Coordinates of C-alpha atoms in Angstrom, one line a residue:
M14 CA 27.5 -1.6 10.9
S15 CA 28.2 1.6 8.4
S16 CA 26.4 2.5 5.3
K17 CA 29.4 1.1 3.3
Q18 CA 29.6 -2.5 4.5
D19 CA 25.5 -2.6 4.6
R20 CA 25.7 -2.4 0.6
K21 CA 28.6 -4.5 0.5
A22 CA 26.5 -7.6 2.4
G23 CA 23.6 -6.9 0.4
C24 CA 25.7 -7.6 -3.0
R25 CA 26.7 -10.7 -1.4
H26 CA 23.4 -12.0 0.6
W27 CA 20.3 -10.4 -1.1
R28 CA 17.8 -12.6 -1.4
R29 CA 18.3 -13.5 2.4
A30 CA 17.8 -9.2 3.0
A31 CA 14.9 -8.7 0.3
A32 CA 12.7 -11.1 2.1
W33 CA 13.7 -9.8 5.6
L34 CA 13.9 -6.3 5.0
L35 CA 10.7 -5.0 6.6
R36 CA 10.0 -7.8 9.0
R37 CA 13.9 -6.7 10.6
Q38 CA 13.5 -2.9 10.0
A39 CA 12.9 -0.7 13.2
R40 CA 8.8 0.5 12.2
P41 CA 7.3 3.5 14.1
A42 CA 4.5 3.0 16.5
V43 CA 1.0 2.9 14.6
T44 CA -1.5 4.1 17.5
A45 CA -5.5 4.2 16.5
A46 CA -5.1 7.7 16.0
L47 CA -2.7 7.0 13.1
L48 CA -4.9 4.3 11.3
L49 CA -7.8 6.4 11.6
A50 CA -7.1 9.5 10.7
G51 CA -3.8 9.2 8.8
A52 CA -0.8 11.0 9.5
A53 CA -0.7 14.6 8.8
G54 CA 2.2 15.3 5.9
P55 CA 2.9 18.2 4.1
A56 CA 0.5 19.5 1.7
A57 CA -2.0 16.9 2.6
L58 CA -5.2 16.9 0.5
A59 CA -8.9 18.1 1.2
S60 CA -10.0 14.5 0.5
G61 CA -12.8 12.2 1.4
P62 CA -16.3 13.3 2.7
R63 CA -17.5 16.5 2.1
P64 CA -18.7 18.4 4.8
G65 CA -22.4 19.1 4.1
A66 CA -23.0 17.6 2.1
A67 CA -26.2 16.9 -0.4
C68 CA -27.8 13.8 -2.3
P69 CA -29.0 14.9 -5.7
A70 CA -33.1 15.5 -6.6
G71 CA -35.2 12.4 -6.8
A72 CA -32.4 9.5 -5.2
L73 CA -33.8 6.6 -3.6
R74 CA -33.7 7.4 0.2
V75 CA -32.0 4.8 2.3
Q76 CA -31.6 5.8 6.2
P77 CA -30.1 3.2 8.9
G78 CA -32.1 0.2 9.4
M79 CA -33.3 -0.2 5.8
S80 CA -31.9 -3.2 3.4
L81 CA -29.4 -1.3 1.1
Q82 CA -29.8 -4.3 -1.2
A83 CA -33.7 -4.5 -1.5
A84 CA -33.5 -0.8 -2.4
I85 CA -30.9 -1.9 -5.4
D86 CA -33.3 -4.9 -5.8
A87 CA -36.4 -2.5 -6.2
A88 CA -34.6 -0.3 -8.5
P89 CA -33.5 -0.5 -12.3
P90 CA -30.5 -0.2 -13.7
G91 CA -29.4 3.6 -13.6
A92 CA -31.4 4.5 -10.5
S93 CA -29.7 7.4 -7.3
F94 CA -29.6 6.5 -4.2
C95 CA -29.5 8.3 -1.0
I96 CA -27.6 6.8 2.0
G97 CA -29.2 8.9 4.2
A98 CA -26.7 10.6 7.2
G99 CA -26.1 8.2 10.3
E100 CA -24.4 4.5 10.8
H101 CA -25.5 1.8 8.4
R102 CA -24.4 -1.6 9.7
L103 CA -23.7 -5.3 7.6
Q104 CA -24.9 -3.4 4.5
A105 CA -23.5 -5.4 2.0
A106 CA -24.7 -4.5 -1.8
I107 CA -24.3 -5.8 -5.4
P108 CA -25.5 -3.0 -7.4
K109 CA -27.4 -3.1 -11.0
E110 CA -25.5 -1.2 -14.1
G111 CA -24.9 2.4 -14.1
Q112 CA -26.2 2.8 -10.3
R113 CA -25.3 5.5 -8.2
F114 CA -25.0 5.8 -4.4
H115 CA -24.6 9.1 -2.8
G116 CA -23.9 9.8 1.2
E117 CA -25.4 12.4 3.0
A118 CA -22.8 14.1 5.1
G119 CA -22.0 12.2 8.0
A120 CA -23.6 8.6 6.2
L121 CA -21.6 5.3 7.3
L122 CA -21.3 2.1 6.1
N123 CA -20.1 -0.1 8.5
G124 CA -19.0 -4.0 8.0
A125 CA -19.3 -4.8 11.6
R126 CA -21.2 -5.9 14.5
L127 CA -21.0 -4.5 18.0
V128 CA -20.2 -7.3 20.4
T129 CA -22.0 -6.9 23.6
D130 CA -22.5 -10.4 25.4
F131 CA -19.1 -11.2 27.6
V132 CA -18.5 -14.2 30.2
R133 CA -15.2 -14.1 32.2
E134 CA -13.5 -17.2 32.2
G135 CA -10.4 -17.2 34.4
P136 CA -8.3 -14.1 33.1
Y137 CA -10.2 -13.8 30.0
W138 CA -12.6 -12.3 28.5
V139 CA -14.7 -14.4 26.0
A140 CA -17.1 -13.6 23.9
R141 CA -19.3 -16.8 22.6
G142 CA -21.7 -17.1 19.6
Q143 CA -19.3 -16.2 17.0
G144 CA -19.6 -17.9 13.6
Q145 CA -18.5 -15.2 11.1
R146 CA -16.2 -17.4 8.9
G147 CA -15.0 -15.0 5.9
E148 CA -12.2 -17.4 3.1
H149 CA -9.1 -18.4 4.2
R150 CA -6.4 -18.0 2.2
P151 CA -3.7 -20.5 2.9
E152 CA -1.1 -18.9 -0.1
V153 CA -0.4 -15.6 1.6
I154 CA 2.8 -14.7 3.3
C155 CA 2.4 -13.5 6.7
L156 CA 5.0 -11.9 9.4
P157 CA 6.7 -13.8 11.9
G158 CA 4.3 -13.9 14.6
R159 CA 1.7 -13.1 12.8
E160 CA 0.3 -17.0 11.2
R161 CA -3.5 -15.9 11.2
C162 CA -2.8 -13.0 8.4
S163 CA -4.4 -15.2 6.1
Y164 CA -7.7 -15.6 8.0
P165 CA -10.4 -12.0 7.5
E166 CA -11.8 -11.7 11.1
A167 CA -10.7 -8.9 12.9
F168 CA -11.8 -7.3 16.4
F169 CA -11.9 -3.6 17.6
I170 CA -12.2 -2.6 20.7
D171 CA -12.7 1.5 20.2
N172 CA -12.0 1.8 17.0
R173 CA -8.6 0.2 17.4
P174 CA -8.1 -3.3 15.2
L175 CA -6.4 -6.2 17.5
Q176 CA -4.0 -8.3 16.7
H177 CA -5.1 -12.4 15.8
V178 CA -3.1 -14.5 17.6
S179 CA -2.8 -18.1 16.6
H180 CA -2.3 -19.5 20.2
L181 CA -4.8 -18.4 23.7
R182 CA -1.1 -18.4 25.3
E183 CA -0.1 -15.1 23.0
L184 CA -3.2 -13.3 24.1
A185 CA -2.0 -9.7 25.8
P186 CA -3.6 -6.6 25.9
G187 CA -4.3 -5.2 22.1
R188 CA -4.6 -8.4 20.7
F189 CA -7.8 -11.9 20.5
F190 CA -7.6 -15.2 20.1
F191 CA -10.5 -16.6 18.0
D192 CA -11.1 -20.5 19.1
Y193 CA -12.7 -21.6 15.8
S194 CA -14.1 -25.2 17.3
R195 CA -16.1 -23.6 19.6
S196 CA -16.6 -20.0 18.3
R197 CA -15.6 -17.7 21.0
A198 CA -13.4 -14.6 20.7
Y199 CA -10.7 -14.3 23.5
F200 CA -9.6 -10.8 25.0
L201 CA -7.5 -9.9 27.7
D202 CA -8.7 -6.1 27.4
D203 CA -11.6 -5.3 29.7
P204 CA -14.7 -5.1 27.5
R205 CA -16.7 -3.1 30.1
G206 CA -17.9 0.6 29.0
R207 CA -15.9 0.1 25.7
K208 CA -17.4 -0.3 22.1
V209 CA -16.0 -3.5 20.6
E210 CA -17.0 -4.5 17.3
A211 CA -16.7 -7.9 15.0
S212 CA -16.0 -7.5 11.2
V213 CA -18.6 -9.5 9.9
A214 CA -19.5 -8.1 6.5
P215 CA -17.0 -9.4 3.6
Y216 CA -17.5 -6.2 1.6
A217 CA -19.6 -3.5 1.3
F218 CA -20.1 -3.2 -2.8
R219 CA -18.9 -6.3 -4.7
G220 CA -18.2 -5.0 -8.3
G221 CA -19.1 -7.1 -11.6
A222 CA -21.5 -4.7 -12.6
R223 CA -20.7 -1.8 -15.2
G224 CA -20.4 2.5 -14.2
V225 CA -21.6 2.2 -11.1
M226 CA -20.6 5.4 -9.0
I227 CA -20.2 5.5 -5.2
E228 CA -19.2 9.2 -3.4
N229 CA -19.2 11.5 0.1
L230 CA -19.3 8.0 1.9
T231 CA -17.7 6.4 5.0
I232 CA -17.2 2.6 4.5
E233 CA -15.0 0.7 7.3
K234 CA -14.4 -2.6 9.6
Y235 CA -15.6 -4.9 6.3
A236 CA -13.7 -7.7 6.9
P237 CA -12.6 -8.9 2.6
P238 CA -10.5 -11.6 2.4
V239 CA -6.5 -10.4 1.3
Q240 CA -6.0 -8.4 -2.0
Y241 CA -9.7 -8.2 -1.9
G242 CA -11.6 -5.2 -1.6
A243 CA -14.4 -3.8 0.3
V244 CA -14.7 -1.9 -2.3
G245 CA -15.4 -4.6 -5.2
Y246 CA -14.3 -7.2 -4.0
N247 CA -12.8 -9.8 -5.7
V248 CA -15.0 -9.4 -9.0
P249 CA -14.1 -7.0 -11.6
S250 CA -15.7 -3.3 -11.7
P251 CA -15.5 -1.9 -15.1
G252 CA -16.4 1.6 -15.3
W253 CA -16.2 2.8 -11.7
L254 CA -16.2 6.4 -10.2
L255 CA -15.5 6.0 -6.7
R256 CA -15.5 9.9 -4.9
D257 CA -14.9 11.9 -2.1
N258 CA -15.3 8.1 0.2
E259 CA -13.9 7.5 3.4
I260 CA -12.6 4.2 3.3
R261 CA -10.9 2.7 6.2
L262 CA -9.8 -0.1 9.0
N263 CA -10.7 -2.9 6.6
Y264 CA -8.9 -6.0 6.6
G265 CA -8.2 -7.2 3.2
L266 CA -7.8 -3.7 0.4
G267 CA -9.8 -0.8 0.7
I268 CA -10.9 -0.9 -2.9
S269 CA -10.3 -3.4 -6.1
V270 CA -11.3 -1.5 -9.1
G271 CA -11.4 -2.6 -13.2
S272 CA -11.1 -1.1 -16.5
G273 CA -12.0 2.7 -17.2
S274 CA -12.6 3.0 -13.1
R275 CA -11.6 6.8 -11.8
V276 CA -10.5 7.4 -8.3
L277 CA -10.7 10.8 -7.1
G278 CA -10.3 12.7 -4.3
N279 CA -10.7 9.6 -1.6
H280 CA -9.4 9.2 2.1
I281 CA -7.4 5.6 2.0
H282 CA -6.4 4.8 5.1
G283 CA -5.8 1.9 7.8
N284 CA -6.7 -0.5 6.0
G285 CA -5.5 -4.0 6.8
E286 CA -3.0 -5.4 4.2
M287 CA -3.2 -2.4 1.4
G288 CA -5.1 0.4 0.9
A289 CA -6.0 0.1 -3.3
G290 CA -5.8 -2.9 -6.3
C291 CA -6.6 -2.5 -9.9
V292 CA -6.2 -4.7 -13.2
G293 CA -7.7 -2.9 -16.4
Q294 CA -6.8 -0.5 -18.9
D295 CA -7.4 3.7 -18.1
I296 CA -7.0 3.6 -14.4
L297 CA -7.0 6.7 -13.0
F298 CA -6.3 7.4 -9.4
E299 CA -6.0 11.3 -8.7
R300 CA -6.0 13.3 -5.2
N301 CA -6.7 10.8 -3.2
E302 CA -4.8 10.4 0.3
I303 CA -3.2 7.3 0.7
A304 CA -2.0 6.4 4.0
S305 CA -1.4 4.0 7.1
N306 CA -2.7 1.1 5.6
G307 CA -1.0 -2.3 5.5
Y308 CA -0.3 -3.1 9.2
F309 CA -2.7 -4.4 11.4
S310 CA -3.6 -7.5 9.0
G311 CA 0.2 -9.0 9.6
V312 CA 0.4 -10.1 5.8
D313 CA 4.1 -9.7 4.8
P314 CA 4.1 -6.5 3.0
N315 CA 7.7 -7.9 0.4
W316 CA 4.6 -10.2 -0.5
E317 CA 2.3 -7.2 -1.3
G318 CA 0.9 -4.5 1.0
G319 CA 1.3 -1.1 1.5
G320 CA -0.4 1.9 -0.4
G321 CA -1.4 0.8 -4.1
K322 CA -0.5 -2.3 -6.2
C323 CA -1.9 -2.8 -10.0
A324 CA -1.6 -5.1 -12.1
L325 CA -2.0 -5.9 -16.1
T326 CA -3.0 -2.7 -16.7
R327 CA -2.7 -0.4 -19.8
G328 CA -2.4 3.2 -19.2
L329 CA -2.8 2.9 -15.5
V330 CA -2.6 7.2 -14.7
V331 CA -1.7 8.1 -10.9
R332 CA -1.4 12.1 -10.9
G333 CA -1.6 14.2 -7.7
N334 CA -2.4 11.9 -4.7
H335 CA -0.8 12.0 -1.1
F336 CA 0.8 8.5 -0.6
H337 CA 2.5 8.3 3.3
H338 CA 3.0 5.9 6.1
N339 CA 2.0 2.8 4.5
N340 CA 3.6 0.1 5.7
G341 CA 5.5 -1.3 1.9
Y342 CA 5.7 0.4 -1.0
G343 CA 3.6 4.2 -1.8
F344 CA 2.5 2.4 -5.3
W345 CA 3.1 -0.7 -6.7
T346 CA 2.4 -1.9 -10.8
D347 CA 4.2 -5.0 -10.7
I348 CA 3.6 -7.4 -13.6
D349 CA 2.9 -6.6 -17.5
N350 CA 2.0 -3.1 -17.0
T351 CA 2.0 -1.0 -20.1
G352 CA 1.9 2.7 -20.6
S353 CA 1.6 3.5 -17.1
L354 CA 2.1 7.6 -15.3
Y355 CA 2.9 8.9 -12.5
E356 CA 3.4 12.5 -12.1
D357 CA 2.6 15.3 -9.4
N358 CA 2.5 13.0 -6.5
L359 CA 3.7 13.4 -2.9
V360 CA 5.1 10.2 -1.6
E361 CA 7.3 10.4 2.0
D362 CA 7.5 8.3 5.2
N363 CA 6.5 5.0 3.2
L364 CA 8.9 1.9 4.8
A365 CA 9.4 -0.4 1.9
G366 CA 9.6 2.4 -0.7
G367 CA 8.0 5.2 -3.0
I368 CA 7.1 4.6 -6.4
T369 CA 8.5 0.7 -7.4
H370 CA 7.2 -0.7 -11.4
E371 CA 8.0 -4.1 -11.7
I372 CA 8.0 -6.8 -14.7
S373 CA 6.9 -4.7 -17.0
F374 CA 6.8 -2.0 -19.6
S375 CA 6.5 1.6 -20.6
A376 CA 6.3 4.3 -17.8
T377 CA 6.6 7.8 -16.9
I378 CA 7.9 8.7 -13.5
R379 CA 7.7 13.1 -13.8
R380 CA 7.8 15.6 -11.5
N381 CA 6.9 13.5 -8.1
V382 CA 7.6 14.6 -4.7
F383 CA 9.5 11.9 -2.4
R384 CA 10.7 12.6 1.0
R385 CA 12.4 9.5 3.4
N386 CA 10.9 6.8 1.8
G387 CA 12.4 3.1 2.6
P388 CA 14.2 1.9 5.6
A389 CA 16.5 3.8 7.7
R390 CA 19.8 1.2 6.9
P391 CA 18.9 -0.1 2.8
V392 CA 20.3 -2.7 1.8
W393 CA 21.6 -2.7 -1.6
L394 CA 19.2 -0.5 -4.4
W395 CA 16.2 -1.7 -2.7
G396 CA 14.5 0.9 -0.7
A397 CA 14.6 3.6 -3.2
A398 CA 12.2 6.7 -3.4
I399 CA 12.3 5.0 -7.0
L400 CA 12.9 1.6 -8.2
V401 CA 12.4 0.4 -11.9
Q402 CA 13.1 -3.6 -10.8
N403 CA 13.1 -6.1 -14.3
S404 CA 11.5 -3.5 -16.8
R405 CA 11.6 -2.0 -19.9
D406 CA 10.8 2.0 -21.6
V407 CA 10.9 3.5 -18.3
E408 CA 11.3 7.0 -18.5
V409 CA 11.8 9.2 -15.0
Y410 CA 12.5 13.0 -15.0
G411 CA 11.9 16.0 -12.9
N412 CA 11.4 14.2 -9.4
S413 CA 13.1 15.6 -6.1
V414 CA 14.0 13.1 -3.9
D415 CA 15.0 13.6 -0.5
M416 CA 16.9 10.5 1.1
T417 CA 17.8 11.9 4.1
G418 CA 17.8 9.3 6.9
R419 CA 15.9 6.9 4.8
G420 CA 16.0 5.0 2.1
N421 CA 17.8 4.7 -1.7
G422 CA 17.3 7.0 -4.4
I423 CA 16.2 5.8 -8.1
S424 CA 17.0 2.5 -8.6
L425 CA 17.5 -0.1 -11.4
V426 CA 17.6 -3.0 -10.5
Q427 CA 17.9 -6.6 -13.2
Q428 CA 17.5 -9.8 -11.7
D429 CA 16.7 -13.5 -12.8
R430 CA 13.0 -13.0 -13.5
G431 CA 12.9 -14.5 -17.1
A432 CA 12.1 -12.6 -19.8
Y433 CA 11.7 -9.4 -18.1
V434 CA 15.0 -7.7 -18.0
T435 CA 15.6 -3.9 -17.1
V436 CA 16.7 -2.0 -20.4
N437 CA 16.1 1.4 -22.4
N438 CA 15.6 3.0 -19.2
H439 CA 16.0 7.2 -18.8
V440 CA 16.7 8.6 -15.8
H441 CA 17.3 12.2 -16.5
D442 CA 17.0 15.7 -15.1
N443 CA 15.6 14.9 -11.3
T444 CA 17.1 16.6 -8.0
L445 CA 18.3 14.0 -5.8
F446 CA 19.3 15.4 -2.1
S447 CA 20.9 13.3 1.3
G448 CA 21.5 15.4 4.3
T449 CA 23.2 11.9 5.7
P450 CA 26.7 11.2 5.5
D451 CA 27.2 8.5 3.6
H452 CA 23.9 7.5 3.3
G453 CA 21.4 7.0 -0.3
A454 CA 22.5 5.5 -3.7
S455 CA 21.2 5.8 -7.1
G456 CA 22.4 4.0 -9.8
A457 CA 21.5 0.6 -11.9
L458 CA 22.9 -3.1 -10.4
A459 CA 22.2 -6.5 -11.7
D460 CA 23.1 -9.8 -9.6
H461 CA 21.7 -11.1 -12.8
D462 CA 23.4 -11.3 -16.6
L463 CA 25.4 -8.2 -15.7
E464 CA 26.6 -7.6 -19.1
G465 CA 23.3 -7.6 -20.7
L466 CA 22.6 -4.9 -17.6
R467 CA 25.9 -3.1 -19.1
A468 CA 24.5 -3.5 -22.3
G469 CA 21.5 -2.1 -21.8
N470 CA 20.6 1.3 -22.6
N471 CA 20.0 2.2 -19.5
R472 CA 20.8 5.8 -19.3
F473 CA 21.4 8.3 -16.0
D474 CA 22.1 12.1 -16.9
R475 CA 21.5 15.7 -16.0
N476 CA 20.8 15.0 -12.2
L477 CA 21.8 17.1 -9.8
Y478 CA 23.2 15.2 -6.8
R479 CA 23.1 17.3 -3.7
V480 CA 25.3 15.7 -0.8
R481 CA 27.5 16.6 2.1
D482 CA 30.4 14.7 0.4
A483 CA 31.1 13.4 -3.3
G484 CA 34.3 11.0 -2.2
D485 CA 31.1 8.4 -0.2
E486 CA 29.4 5.7 -1.8
H487 CA 26.5 7.3 -3.5
W488 CA 26.9 5.9 -7.5
A489 CA 26.0 2.2 -8.1
W490 CA 26.6 0.6 -11.8
V491 CA 26.2 -2.8 -12.7
D492 CA 28.6 -4.7 -10.0
G493 CA 29.1 -2.3 -6.7
F494 CA 28.9 1.3 -5.3
R495 CA 31.6 4.3 -6.2
N496 CA 32.3 8.0 -4.8
W497 CA 31.6 10.5 -7.7
A498 CA 34.6 10.6 -10.0
E499 CA 35.1 6.7 -10.1
H500 CA 30.9 6.4 -11.2
R501 CA 31.5 8.5 -13.9
R502 CA 35.1 6.9 -15.2
H503 CA 33.9 3.4 -14.4
S504 CA 29.7 3.6 -15.8
G505 CA 30.4 6.9 -18.4
Q506 CA 26.8 7.6 -16.8
D507 CA 26.1 11.1 -15.7
A508 CA 28.4 13.4 -17.7
A509 CA 25.9 16.5 -17.9
S510 CA 24.9 15.6 -14.1
R511 CA 26.1 17.7 -11.3
V512 CA 27.5 17.3 -7.5
E513 CA 26.4 19.8 -4.7
A514 CA 28.7 19.7 -1.7
V515 CA 25.7 20.4 1.1
K516 CA 26.4 20.8 5.1

């Protein structure tokens, strides 16, 4: 089917296409190395723990084998702690207000326990005595064949997360089956001579206290349920500072933060559902690398997944980050976000799209670079580098968008979402490029209240479109796709925009 046929099919059958888009598209293989290291991209940030970092003078030392919670309980609010180099297993801390946690170089908090006792039962290796039980969230939507995605129990072999299957007959190398009634885990992989771990602790740091600082730690293999963070869990975390950490291989989210929090210079990657989440006012994400999240849990990323998602925010700033190779959107503001600012980010190779602003209000999306976001064969205007969906008062300018081979460009979409409508959006002074013939579109489409979208004061102007052929249907307005001449004649948009032909 041609790109043009894909779009027309999407206009007729968008509901089915939207729900199954990520399930049906070809996905790159995700290796343990990708999850652990993140796929390197150009201009990658120097994020994560600092080599040679030392703790401040006077910090209370917590060495491997000591209880972090006992040290917290014995110290006053505002105390500083030095997490010593080495592996700290199964620590689950509830800080007091203003406490500060500094990691020495090489300090690692690991939420998993080692599994060393196996018996052979026919073709299976069996780990008995697996009594860990996290919070099961049955409302979660799973991908086909991943029906246990709402259970946070996870196993790792040599740092590689295994896929949780629902029946023993589905077992294969790289998978495990958990018999909850008998507290047994089954494997086909031979565990002899290998490191096998089971995620047990639900969080590394639970939210609640104000003004907590966490820096220079590696935090991995915790078992927060879907939508909960290994840092923050499901309790508001106001005024937290997370700086220069590596947060990886946790089941739900890597982090969840609240009002006044700052997330600076972290490497957040390989988490099962999503990298980061936030709710509240005046939250800052800056200089983070957020990559390769949303794979191993099996949660449908159309429901929730990818690099990060924030809801109910005011004054959110997302600046100078590198979002790449996430299974879902690079970053997503969804539900009543106001005054959001996305600027100077590098957003590339995210499977659902780049930046999405959905059922929300004012936002500025400027000076970002987008490359290869969305599926190889996008349907309708989905899978865009920038998607503004049922939102208003959004200004999009100064962005560079490369659609070559994957995804659409800048999309405004209106559906039946109650009081949320797509109006007063201004898209101007962007550069959009597609080196793939008849691939990649920008504009505005509706499947509900077409005339409302047409009269909604949405404007495209002063953009530069660099495409192979201006006779291809790279532009959409309200009810369909058109070539350059037809688009301007039909829509009245892009009066001062330009098209350049590229070879």
